[in-house]
Short mmCIF file of N, CA, C and O in Angstrom, two decimals:
data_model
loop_
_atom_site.label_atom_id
_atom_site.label_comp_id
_atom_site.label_asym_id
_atom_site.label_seq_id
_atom_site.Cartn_x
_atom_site.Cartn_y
_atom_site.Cartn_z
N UNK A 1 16.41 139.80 182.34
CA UNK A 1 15.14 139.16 182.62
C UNK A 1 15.11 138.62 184.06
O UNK A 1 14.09 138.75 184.73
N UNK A 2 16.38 137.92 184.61
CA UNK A 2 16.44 137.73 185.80
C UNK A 2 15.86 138.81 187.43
O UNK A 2 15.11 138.88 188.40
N UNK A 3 16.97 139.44 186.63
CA UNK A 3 16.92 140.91 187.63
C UNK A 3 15.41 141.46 187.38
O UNK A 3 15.14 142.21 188.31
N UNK A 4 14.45 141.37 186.58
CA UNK A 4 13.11 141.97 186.89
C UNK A 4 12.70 140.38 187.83
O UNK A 4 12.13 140.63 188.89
N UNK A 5 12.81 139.64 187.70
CA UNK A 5 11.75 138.30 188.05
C UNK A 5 12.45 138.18 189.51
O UNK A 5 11.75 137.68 190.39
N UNK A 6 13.63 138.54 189.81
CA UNK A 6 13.57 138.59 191.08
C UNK A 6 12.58 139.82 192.29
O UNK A 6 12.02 139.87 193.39
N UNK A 7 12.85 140.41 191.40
CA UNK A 7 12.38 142.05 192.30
C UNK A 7 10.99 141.86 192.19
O UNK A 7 10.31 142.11 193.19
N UNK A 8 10.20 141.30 190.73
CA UNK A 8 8.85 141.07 190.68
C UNK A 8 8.21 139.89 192.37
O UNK A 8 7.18 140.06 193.02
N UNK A 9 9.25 138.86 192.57
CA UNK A 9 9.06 137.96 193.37
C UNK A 9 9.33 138.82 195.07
O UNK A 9 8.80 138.26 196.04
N UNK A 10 10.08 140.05 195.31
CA UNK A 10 11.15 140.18 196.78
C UNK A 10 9.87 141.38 196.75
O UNK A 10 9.38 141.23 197.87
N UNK A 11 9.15 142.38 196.12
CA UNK A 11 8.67 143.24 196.24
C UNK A 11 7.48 142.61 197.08
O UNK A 11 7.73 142.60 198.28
N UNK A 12 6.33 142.11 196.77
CA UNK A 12 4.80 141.93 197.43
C UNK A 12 5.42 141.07 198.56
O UNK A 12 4.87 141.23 199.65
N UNK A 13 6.45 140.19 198.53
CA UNK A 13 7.07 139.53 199.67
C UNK A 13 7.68 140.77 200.64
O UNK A 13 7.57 140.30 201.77
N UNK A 14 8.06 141.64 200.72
CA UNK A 14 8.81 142.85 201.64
C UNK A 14 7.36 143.57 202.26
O UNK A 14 7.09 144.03 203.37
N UNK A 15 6.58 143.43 200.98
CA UNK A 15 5.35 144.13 201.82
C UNK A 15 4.86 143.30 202.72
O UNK A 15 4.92 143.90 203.79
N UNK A 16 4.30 141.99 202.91
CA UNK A 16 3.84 141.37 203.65
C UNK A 16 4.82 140.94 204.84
O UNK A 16 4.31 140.53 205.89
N UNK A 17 5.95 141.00 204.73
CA UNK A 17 7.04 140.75 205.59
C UNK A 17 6.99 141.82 206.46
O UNK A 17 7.33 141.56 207.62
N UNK A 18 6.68 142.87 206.22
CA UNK A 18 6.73 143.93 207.40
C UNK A 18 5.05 144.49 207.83
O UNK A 18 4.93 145.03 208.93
N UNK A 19 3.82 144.35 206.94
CA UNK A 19 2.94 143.91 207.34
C UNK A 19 2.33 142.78 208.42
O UNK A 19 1.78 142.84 209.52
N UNK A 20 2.57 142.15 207.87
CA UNK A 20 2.07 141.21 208.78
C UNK A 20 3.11 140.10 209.25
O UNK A 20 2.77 138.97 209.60
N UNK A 21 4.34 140.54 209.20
CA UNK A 21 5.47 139.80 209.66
C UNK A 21 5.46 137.91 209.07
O UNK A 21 5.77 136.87 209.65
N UNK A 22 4.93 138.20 207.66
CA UNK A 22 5.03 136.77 207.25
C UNK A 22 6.06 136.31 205.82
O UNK A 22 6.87 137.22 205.61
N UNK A 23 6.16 135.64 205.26
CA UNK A 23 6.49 135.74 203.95
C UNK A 23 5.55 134.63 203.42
O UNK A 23 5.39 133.70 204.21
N UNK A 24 4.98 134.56 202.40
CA UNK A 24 3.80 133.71 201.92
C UNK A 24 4.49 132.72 201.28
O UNK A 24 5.44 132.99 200.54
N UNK A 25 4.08 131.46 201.51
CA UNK A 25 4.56 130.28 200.44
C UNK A 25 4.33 130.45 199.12
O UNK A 25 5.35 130.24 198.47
N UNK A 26 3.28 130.77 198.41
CA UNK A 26 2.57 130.66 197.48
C UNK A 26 3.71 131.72 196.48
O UNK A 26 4.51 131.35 195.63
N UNK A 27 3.49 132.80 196.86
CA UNK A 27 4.93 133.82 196.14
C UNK A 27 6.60 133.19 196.43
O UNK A 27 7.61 133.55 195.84
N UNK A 28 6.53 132.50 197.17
CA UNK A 28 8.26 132.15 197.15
C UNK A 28 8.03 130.56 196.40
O UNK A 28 9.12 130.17 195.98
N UNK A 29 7.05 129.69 196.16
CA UNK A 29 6.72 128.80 195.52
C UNK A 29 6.44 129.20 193.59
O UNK A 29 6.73 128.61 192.56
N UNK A 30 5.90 130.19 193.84
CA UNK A 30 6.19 130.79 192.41
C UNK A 30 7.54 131.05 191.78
O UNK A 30 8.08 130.80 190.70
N UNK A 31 7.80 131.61 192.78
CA UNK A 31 9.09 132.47 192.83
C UNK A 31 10.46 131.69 192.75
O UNK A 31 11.55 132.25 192.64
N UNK A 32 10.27 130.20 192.82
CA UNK A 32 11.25 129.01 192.83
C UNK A 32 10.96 128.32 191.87
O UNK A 32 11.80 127.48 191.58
N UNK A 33 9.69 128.36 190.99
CA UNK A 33 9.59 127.29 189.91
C UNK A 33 9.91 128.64 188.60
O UNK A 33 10.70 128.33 187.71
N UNK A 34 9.30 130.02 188.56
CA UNK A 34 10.14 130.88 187.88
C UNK A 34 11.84 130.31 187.86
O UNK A 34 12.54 130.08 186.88
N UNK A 35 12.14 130.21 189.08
CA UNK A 35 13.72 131.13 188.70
C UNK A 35 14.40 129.68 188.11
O UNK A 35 15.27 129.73 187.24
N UNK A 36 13.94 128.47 188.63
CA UNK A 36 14.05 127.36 188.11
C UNK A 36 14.17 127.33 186.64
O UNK A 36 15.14 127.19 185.89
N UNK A 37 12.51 127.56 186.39
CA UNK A 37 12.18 127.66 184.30
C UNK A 37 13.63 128.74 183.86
O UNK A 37 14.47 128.67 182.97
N UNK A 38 13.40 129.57 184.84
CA UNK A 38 15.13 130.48 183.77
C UNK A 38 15.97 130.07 183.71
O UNK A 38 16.62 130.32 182.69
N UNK A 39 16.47 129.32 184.58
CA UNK A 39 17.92 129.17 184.74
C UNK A 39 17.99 128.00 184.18
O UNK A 39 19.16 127.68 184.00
N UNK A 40 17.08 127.03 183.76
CA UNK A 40 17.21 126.13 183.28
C UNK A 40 17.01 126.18 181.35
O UNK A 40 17.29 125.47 180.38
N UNK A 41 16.39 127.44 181.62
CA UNK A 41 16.12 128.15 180.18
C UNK A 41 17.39 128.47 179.34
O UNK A 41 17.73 128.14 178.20
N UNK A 42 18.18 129.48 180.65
CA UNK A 42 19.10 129.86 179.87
C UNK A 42 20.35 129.11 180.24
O UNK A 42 21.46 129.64 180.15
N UNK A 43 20.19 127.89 180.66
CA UNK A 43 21.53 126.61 180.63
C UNK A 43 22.36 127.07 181.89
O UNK A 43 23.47 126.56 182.02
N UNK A 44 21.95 127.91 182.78
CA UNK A 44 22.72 128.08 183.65
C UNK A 44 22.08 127.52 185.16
O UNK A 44 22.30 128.11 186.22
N UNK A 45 21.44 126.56 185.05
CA UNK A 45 21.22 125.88 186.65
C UNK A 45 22.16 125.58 187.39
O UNK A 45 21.82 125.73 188.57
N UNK A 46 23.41 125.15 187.27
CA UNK A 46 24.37 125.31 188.17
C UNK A 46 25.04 126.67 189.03
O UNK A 46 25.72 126.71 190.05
N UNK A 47 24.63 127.53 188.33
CA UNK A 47 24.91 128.72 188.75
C UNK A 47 23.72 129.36 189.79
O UNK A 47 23.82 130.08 190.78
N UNK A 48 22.71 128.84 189.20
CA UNK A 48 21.60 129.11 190.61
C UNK A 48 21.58 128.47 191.61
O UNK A 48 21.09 128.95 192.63
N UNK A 49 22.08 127.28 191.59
CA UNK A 49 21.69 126.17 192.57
C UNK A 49 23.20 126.74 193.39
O UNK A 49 23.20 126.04 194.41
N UNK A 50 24.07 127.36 193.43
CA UNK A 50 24.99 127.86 193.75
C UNK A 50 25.02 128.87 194.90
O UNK A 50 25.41 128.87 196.07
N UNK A 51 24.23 130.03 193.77
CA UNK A 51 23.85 130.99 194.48
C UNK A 51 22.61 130.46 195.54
O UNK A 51 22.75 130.69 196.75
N UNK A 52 21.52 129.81 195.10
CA UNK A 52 20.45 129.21 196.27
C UNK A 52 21.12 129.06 197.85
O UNK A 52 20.77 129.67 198.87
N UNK A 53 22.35 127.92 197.68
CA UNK A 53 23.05 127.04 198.59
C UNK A 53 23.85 128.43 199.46
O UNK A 53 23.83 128.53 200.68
N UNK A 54 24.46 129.33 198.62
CA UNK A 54 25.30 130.13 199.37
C UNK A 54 24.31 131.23 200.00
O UNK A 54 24.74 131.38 201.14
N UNK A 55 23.43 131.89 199.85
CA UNK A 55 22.14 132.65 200.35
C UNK A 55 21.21 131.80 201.54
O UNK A 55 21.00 132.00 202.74
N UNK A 56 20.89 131.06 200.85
CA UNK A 56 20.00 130.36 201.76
C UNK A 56 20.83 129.28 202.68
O UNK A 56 20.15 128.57 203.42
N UNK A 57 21.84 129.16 202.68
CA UNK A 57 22.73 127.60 203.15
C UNK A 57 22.69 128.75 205.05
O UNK A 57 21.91 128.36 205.92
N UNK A 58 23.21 129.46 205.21
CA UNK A 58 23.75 130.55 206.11
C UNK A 58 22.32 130.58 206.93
O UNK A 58 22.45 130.33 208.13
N UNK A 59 21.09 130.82 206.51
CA UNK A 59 20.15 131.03 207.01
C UNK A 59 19.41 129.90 207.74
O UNK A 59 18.96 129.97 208.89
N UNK A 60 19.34 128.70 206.78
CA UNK A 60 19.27 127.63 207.18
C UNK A 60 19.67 126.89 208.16
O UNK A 60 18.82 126.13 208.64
N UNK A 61 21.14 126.88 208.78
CA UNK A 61 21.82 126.66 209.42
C UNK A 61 21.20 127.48 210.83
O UNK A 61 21.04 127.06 211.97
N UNK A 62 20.98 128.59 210.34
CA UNK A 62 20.14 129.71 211.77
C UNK A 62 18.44 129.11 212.61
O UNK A 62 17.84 128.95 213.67
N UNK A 63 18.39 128.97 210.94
CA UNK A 63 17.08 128.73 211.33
C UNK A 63 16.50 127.11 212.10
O UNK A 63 15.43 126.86 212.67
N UNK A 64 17.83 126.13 211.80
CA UNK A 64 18.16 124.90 212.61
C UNK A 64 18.00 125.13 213.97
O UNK A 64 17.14 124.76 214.78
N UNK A 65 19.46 126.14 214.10
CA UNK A 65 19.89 125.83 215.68
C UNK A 65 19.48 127.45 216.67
O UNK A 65 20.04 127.63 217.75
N UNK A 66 18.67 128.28 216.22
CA UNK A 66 18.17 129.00 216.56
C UNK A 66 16.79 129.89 215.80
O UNK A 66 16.67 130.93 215.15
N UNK A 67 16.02 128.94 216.23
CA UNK A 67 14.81 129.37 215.05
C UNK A 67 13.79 131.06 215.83
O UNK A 67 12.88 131.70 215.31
N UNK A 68 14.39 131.22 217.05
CA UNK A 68 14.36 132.65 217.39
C UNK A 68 14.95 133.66 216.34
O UNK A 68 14.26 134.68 216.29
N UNK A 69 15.87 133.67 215.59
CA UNK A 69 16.28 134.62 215.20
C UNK A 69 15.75 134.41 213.58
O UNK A 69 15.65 135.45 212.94
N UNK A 70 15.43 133.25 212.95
CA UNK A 70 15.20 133.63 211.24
C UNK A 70 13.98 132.58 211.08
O UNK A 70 13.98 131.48 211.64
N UNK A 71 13.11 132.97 210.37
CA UNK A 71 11.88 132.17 210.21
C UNK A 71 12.26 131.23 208.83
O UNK A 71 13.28 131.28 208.15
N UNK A 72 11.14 130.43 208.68
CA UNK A 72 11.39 129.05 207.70
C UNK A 72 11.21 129.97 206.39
O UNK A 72 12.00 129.77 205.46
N UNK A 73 10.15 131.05 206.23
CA UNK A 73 9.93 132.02 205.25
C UNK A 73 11.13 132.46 204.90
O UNK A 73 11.41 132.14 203.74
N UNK A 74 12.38 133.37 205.74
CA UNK A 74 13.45 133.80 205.75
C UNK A 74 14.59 133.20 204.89
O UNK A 74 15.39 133.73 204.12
N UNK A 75 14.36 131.83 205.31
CA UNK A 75 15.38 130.81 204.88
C UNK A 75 14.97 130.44 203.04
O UNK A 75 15.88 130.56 202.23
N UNK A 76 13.81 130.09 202.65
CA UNK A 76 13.25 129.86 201.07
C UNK A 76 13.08 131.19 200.85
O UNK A 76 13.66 131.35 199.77
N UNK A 77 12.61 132.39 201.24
CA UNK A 77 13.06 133.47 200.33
C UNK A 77 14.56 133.44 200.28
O UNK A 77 14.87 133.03 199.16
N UNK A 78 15.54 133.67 200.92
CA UNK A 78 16.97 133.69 200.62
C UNK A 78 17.85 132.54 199.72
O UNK A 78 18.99 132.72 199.29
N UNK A 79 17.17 131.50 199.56
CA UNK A 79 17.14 130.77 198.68
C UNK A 79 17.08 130.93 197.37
O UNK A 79 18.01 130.72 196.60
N UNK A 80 15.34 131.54 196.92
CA UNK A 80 15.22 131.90 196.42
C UNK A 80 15.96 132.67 194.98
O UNK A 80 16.30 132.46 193.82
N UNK A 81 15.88 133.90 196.24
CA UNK A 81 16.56 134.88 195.90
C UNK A 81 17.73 134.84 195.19
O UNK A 81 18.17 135.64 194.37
N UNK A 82 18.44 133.29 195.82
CA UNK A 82 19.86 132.89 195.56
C UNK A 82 19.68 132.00 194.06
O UNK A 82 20.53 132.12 193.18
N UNK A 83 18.86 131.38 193.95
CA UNK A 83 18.75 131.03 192.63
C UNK A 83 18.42 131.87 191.57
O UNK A 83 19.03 131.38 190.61
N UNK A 84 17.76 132.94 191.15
CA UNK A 84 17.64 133.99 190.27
C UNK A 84 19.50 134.58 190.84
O UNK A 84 20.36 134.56 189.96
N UNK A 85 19.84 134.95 191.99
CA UNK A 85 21.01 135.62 191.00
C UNK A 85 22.37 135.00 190.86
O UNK A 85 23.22 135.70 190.31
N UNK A 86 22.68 133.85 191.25
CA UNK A 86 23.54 133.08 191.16
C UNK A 86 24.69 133.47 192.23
O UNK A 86 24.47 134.27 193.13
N UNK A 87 25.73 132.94 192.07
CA UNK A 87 27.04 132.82 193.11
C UNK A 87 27.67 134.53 192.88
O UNK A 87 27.70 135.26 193.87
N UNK A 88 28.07 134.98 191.69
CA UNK A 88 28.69 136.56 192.09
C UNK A 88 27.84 137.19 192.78
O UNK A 88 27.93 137.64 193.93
N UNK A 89 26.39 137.24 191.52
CA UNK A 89 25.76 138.62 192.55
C UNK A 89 24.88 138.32 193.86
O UNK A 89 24.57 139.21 194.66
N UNK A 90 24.59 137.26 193.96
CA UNK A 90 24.18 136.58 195.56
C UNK A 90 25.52 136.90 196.61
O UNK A 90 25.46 137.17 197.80
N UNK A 91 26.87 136.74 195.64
CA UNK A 91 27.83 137.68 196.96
C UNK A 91 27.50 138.91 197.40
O UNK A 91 27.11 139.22 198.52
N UNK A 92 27.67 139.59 196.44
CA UNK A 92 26.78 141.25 196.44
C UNK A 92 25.99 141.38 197.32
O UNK A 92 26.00 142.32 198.11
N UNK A 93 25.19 140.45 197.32
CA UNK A 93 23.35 140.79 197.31
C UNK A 93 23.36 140.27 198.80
O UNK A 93 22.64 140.73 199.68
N UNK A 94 24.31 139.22 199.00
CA UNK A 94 24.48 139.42 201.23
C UNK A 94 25.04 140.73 201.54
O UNK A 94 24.58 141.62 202.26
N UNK A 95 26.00 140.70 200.93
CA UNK A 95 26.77 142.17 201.61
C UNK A 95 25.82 143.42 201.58
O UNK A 95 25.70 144.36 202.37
N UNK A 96 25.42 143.23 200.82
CA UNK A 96 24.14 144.19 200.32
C UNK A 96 22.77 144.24 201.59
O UNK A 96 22.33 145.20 202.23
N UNK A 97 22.50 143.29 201.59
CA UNK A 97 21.61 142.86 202.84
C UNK A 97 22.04 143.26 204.05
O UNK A 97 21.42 144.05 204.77
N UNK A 98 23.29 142.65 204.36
CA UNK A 98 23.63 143.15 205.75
C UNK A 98 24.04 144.58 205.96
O UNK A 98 24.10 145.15 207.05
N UNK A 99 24.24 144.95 205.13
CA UNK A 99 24.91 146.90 204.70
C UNK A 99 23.38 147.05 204.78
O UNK A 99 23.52 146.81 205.98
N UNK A 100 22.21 147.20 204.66
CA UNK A 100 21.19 147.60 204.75
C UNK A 100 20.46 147.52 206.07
O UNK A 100 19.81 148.48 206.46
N UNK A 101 20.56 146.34 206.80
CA UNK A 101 20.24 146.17 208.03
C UNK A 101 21.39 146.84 209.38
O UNK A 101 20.95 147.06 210.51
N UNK A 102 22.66 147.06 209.06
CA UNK A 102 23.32 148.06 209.48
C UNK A 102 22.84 148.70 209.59
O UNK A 102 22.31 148.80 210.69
N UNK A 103 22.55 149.77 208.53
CA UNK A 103 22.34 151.51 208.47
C UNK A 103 20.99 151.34 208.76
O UNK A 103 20.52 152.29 209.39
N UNK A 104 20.07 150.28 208.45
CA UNK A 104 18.71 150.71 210.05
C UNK A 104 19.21 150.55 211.35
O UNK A 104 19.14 151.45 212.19
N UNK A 105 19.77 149.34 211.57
CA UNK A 105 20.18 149.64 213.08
C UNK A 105 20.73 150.92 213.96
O UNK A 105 20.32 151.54 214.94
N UNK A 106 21.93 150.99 213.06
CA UNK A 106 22.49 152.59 213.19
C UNK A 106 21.59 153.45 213.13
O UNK A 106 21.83 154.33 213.96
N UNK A 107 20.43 153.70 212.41
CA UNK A 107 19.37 154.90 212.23
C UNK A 107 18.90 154.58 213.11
O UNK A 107 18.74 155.63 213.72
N UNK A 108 18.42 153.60 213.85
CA UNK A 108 17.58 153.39 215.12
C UNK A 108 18.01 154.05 216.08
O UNK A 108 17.45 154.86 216.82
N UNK A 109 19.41 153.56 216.03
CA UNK A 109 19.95 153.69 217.69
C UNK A 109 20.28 155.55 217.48
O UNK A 109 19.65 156.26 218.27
N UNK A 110 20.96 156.09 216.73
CA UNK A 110 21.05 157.49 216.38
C UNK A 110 19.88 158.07 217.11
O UNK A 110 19.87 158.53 218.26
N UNK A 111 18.83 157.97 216.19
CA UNK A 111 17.31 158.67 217.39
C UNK A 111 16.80 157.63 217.86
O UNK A 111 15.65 157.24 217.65
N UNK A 112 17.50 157.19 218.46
CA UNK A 112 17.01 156.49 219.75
C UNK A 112 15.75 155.95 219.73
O UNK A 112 15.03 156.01 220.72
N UNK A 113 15.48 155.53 218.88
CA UNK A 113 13.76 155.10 218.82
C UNK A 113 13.89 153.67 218.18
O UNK A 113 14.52 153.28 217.19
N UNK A 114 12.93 152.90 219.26
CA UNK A 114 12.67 151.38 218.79
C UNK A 114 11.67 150.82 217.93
O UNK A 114 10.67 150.34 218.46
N UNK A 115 11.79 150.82 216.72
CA UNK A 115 10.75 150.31 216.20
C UNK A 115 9.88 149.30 216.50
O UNK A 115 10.27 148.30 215.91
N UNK A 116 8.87 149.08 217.16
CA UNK A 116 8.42 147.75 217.94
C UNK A 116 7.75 146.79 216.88
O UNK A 116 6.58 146.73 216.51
N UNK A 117 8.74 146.12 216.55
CA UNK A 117 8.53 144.82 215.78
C UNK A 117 8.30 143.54 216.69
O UNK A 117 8.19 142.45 216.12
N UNK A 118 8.23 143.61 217.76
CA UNK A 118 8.32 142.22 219.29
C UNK A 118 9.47 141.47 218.85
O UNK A 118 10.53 141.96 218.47
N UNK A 119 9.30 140.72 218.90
CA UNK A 119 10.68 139.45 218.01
C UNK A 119 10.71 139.39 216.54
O UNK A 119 11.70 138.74 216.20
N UNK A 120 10.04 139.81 215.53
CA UNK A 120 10.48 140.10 214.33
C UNK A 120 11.06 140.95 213.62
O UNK A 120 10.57 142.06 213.41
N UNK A 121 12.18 140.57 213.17
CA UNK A 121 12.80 141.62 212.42
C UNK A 121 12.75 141.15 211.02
O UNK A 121 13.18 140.06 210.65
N UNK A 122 12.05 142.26 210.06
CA UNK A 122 11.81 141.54 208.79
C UNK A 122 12.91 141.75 207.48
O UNK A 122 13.09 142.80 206.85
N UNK A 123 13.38 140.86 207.33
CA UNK A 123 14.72 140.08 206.47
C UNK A 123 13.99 140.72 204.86
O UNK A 123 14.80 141.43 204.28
N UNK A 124 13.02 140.61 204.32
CA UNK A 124 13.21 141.00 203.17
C UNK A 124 12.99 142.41 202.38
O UNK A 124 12.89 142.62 201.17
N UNK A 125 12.93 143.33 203.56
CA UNK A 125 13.11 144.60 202.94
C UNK A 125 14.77 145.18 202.97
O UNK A 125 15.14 146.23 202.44
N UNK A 126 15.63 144.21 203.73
CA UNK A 126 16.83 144.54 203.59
C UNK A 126 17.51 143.40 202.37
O UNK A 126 18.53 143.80 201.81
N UNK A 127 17.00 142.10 201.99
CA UNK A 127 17.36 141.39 201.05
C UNK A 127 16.69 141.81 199.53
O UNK A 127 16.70 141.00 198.59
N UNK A 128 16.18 143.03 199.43
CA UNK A 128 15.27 143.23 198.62
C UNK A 128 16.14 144.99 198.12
O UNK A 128 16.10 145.48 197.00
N UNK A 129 16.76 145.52 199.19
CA UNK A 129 17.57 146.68 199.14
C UNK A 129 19.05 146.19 198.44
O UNK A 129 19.72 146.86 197.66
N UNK A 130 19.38 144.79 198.95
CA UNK A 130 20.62 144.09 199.27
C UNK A 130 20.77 143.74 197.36
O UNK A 130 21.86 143.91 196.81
N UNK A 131 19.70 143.31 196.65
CA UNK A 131 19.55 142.77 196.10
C UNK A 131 19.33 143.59 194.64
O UNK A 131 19.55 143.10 193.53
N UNK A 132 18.80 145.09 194.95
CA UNK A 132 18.46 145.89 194.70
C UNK A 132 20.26 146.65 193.64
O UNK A 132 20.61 146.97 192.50
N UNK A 133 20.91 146.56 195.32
CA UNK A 133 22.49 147.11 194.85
C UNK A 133 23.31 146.61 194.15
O UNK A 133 24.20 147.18 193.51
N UNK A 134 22.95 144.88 194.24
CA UNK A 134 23.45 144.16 193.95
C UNK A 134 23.49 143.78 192.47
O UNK A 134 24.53 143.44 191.89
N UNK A 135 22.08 143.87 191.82
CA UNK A 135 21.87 143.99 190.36
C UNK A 135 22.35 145.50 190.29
O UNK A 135 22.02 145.53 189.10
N UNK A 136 22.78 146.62 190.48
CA UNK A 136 22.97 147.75 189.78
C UNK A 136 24.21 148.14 189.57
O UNK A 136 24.60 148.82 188.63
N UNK A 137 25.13 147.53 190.83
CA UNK A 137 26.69 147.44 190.86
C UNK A 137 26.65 146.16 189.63
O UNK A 137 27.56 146.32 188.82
N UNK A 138 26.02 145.25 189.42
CA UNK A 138 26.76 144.34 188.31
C UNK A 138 26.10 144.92 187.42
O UNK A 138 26.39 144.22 186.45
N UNK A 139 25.35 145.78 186.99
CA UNK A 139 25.20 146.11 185.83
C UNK A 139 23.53 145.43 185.35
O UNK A 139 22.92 145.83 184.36
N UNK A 140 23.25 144.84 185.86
CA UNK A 140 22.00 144.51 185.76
C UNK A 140 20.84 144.22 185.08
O UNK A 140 20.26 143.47 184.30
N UNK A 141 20.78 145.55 185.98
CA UNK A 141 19.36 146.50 186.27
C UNK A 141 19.16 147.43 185.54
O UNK A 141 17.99 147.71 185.75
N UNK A 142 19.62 148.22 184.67
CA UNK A 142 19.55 149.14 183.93
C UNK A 142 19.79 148.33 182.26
O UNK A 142 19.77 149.01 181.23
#
């Protein structure tokens, strides 16, 4: 149940993230009182508030002392994100993220072509891939 309510929450957020380079409060405000009601549903809030801190803690810290590189959106979706899947698969689900933003970079630079994003680079179609692997290697998703 988790693993759909996250992807239900990272999907219309990835679209607008590379649309219009935003992430909407209103869906990551949903998307935090959901993962909340579950995890508190199924007795495991310590385990989200875990995963929240270790996802979003990293970003946060970015988004402090260099708010050029990760937006306030960036930081509560990864949060988020981190509360639906807790401390294992929120490990996953970075490695997962950054293994995804790799192999675009690498595809960029390969054909040489810059995608012109100006200063945005949008975080949740690779936390949404990241996240993606991450429920299917633990078993999940299926």
């Amino acid at each position: 149940m988790i693993a759909w309510a996250v992807i239900a929450v990272l999907l219309p957020v990835t679209y607008t993230d590379i649309r219009d380079r935003r992430i909407p409060n209103v869906i990551v405000l949903v998307g935090l009182a959901a993962g909340l009601a579950l995890r508190i549903w199924q007795g495991s809030l310590l385990a989200g508030v875990e995963g929240a801190l270790f996802l979003g803690g990293p970003f946060l810290l970015l988004w402090l002392f260099r708010r050029k590189d990760a937006g306030a959106g960036d930081v509560k979706l990864m949060t988020v994100a981190g509360l639906f899947l807790g401390l294992p698969l929120g490990r996953l689900a970075l490695i997962g993220t950054g293994l995804a933003a790799l192999l675009f970079a690498v595809g960029q630079a390969v054909v040489k072509r810059k995608l012109d994003l100006g200063n945005h680079v949008p975080v949740a179609p690779f936390l949404l891939a990241g996240t993606m692997a991450a429920l299917l290697w633990g078993g999940r998703l299926l």
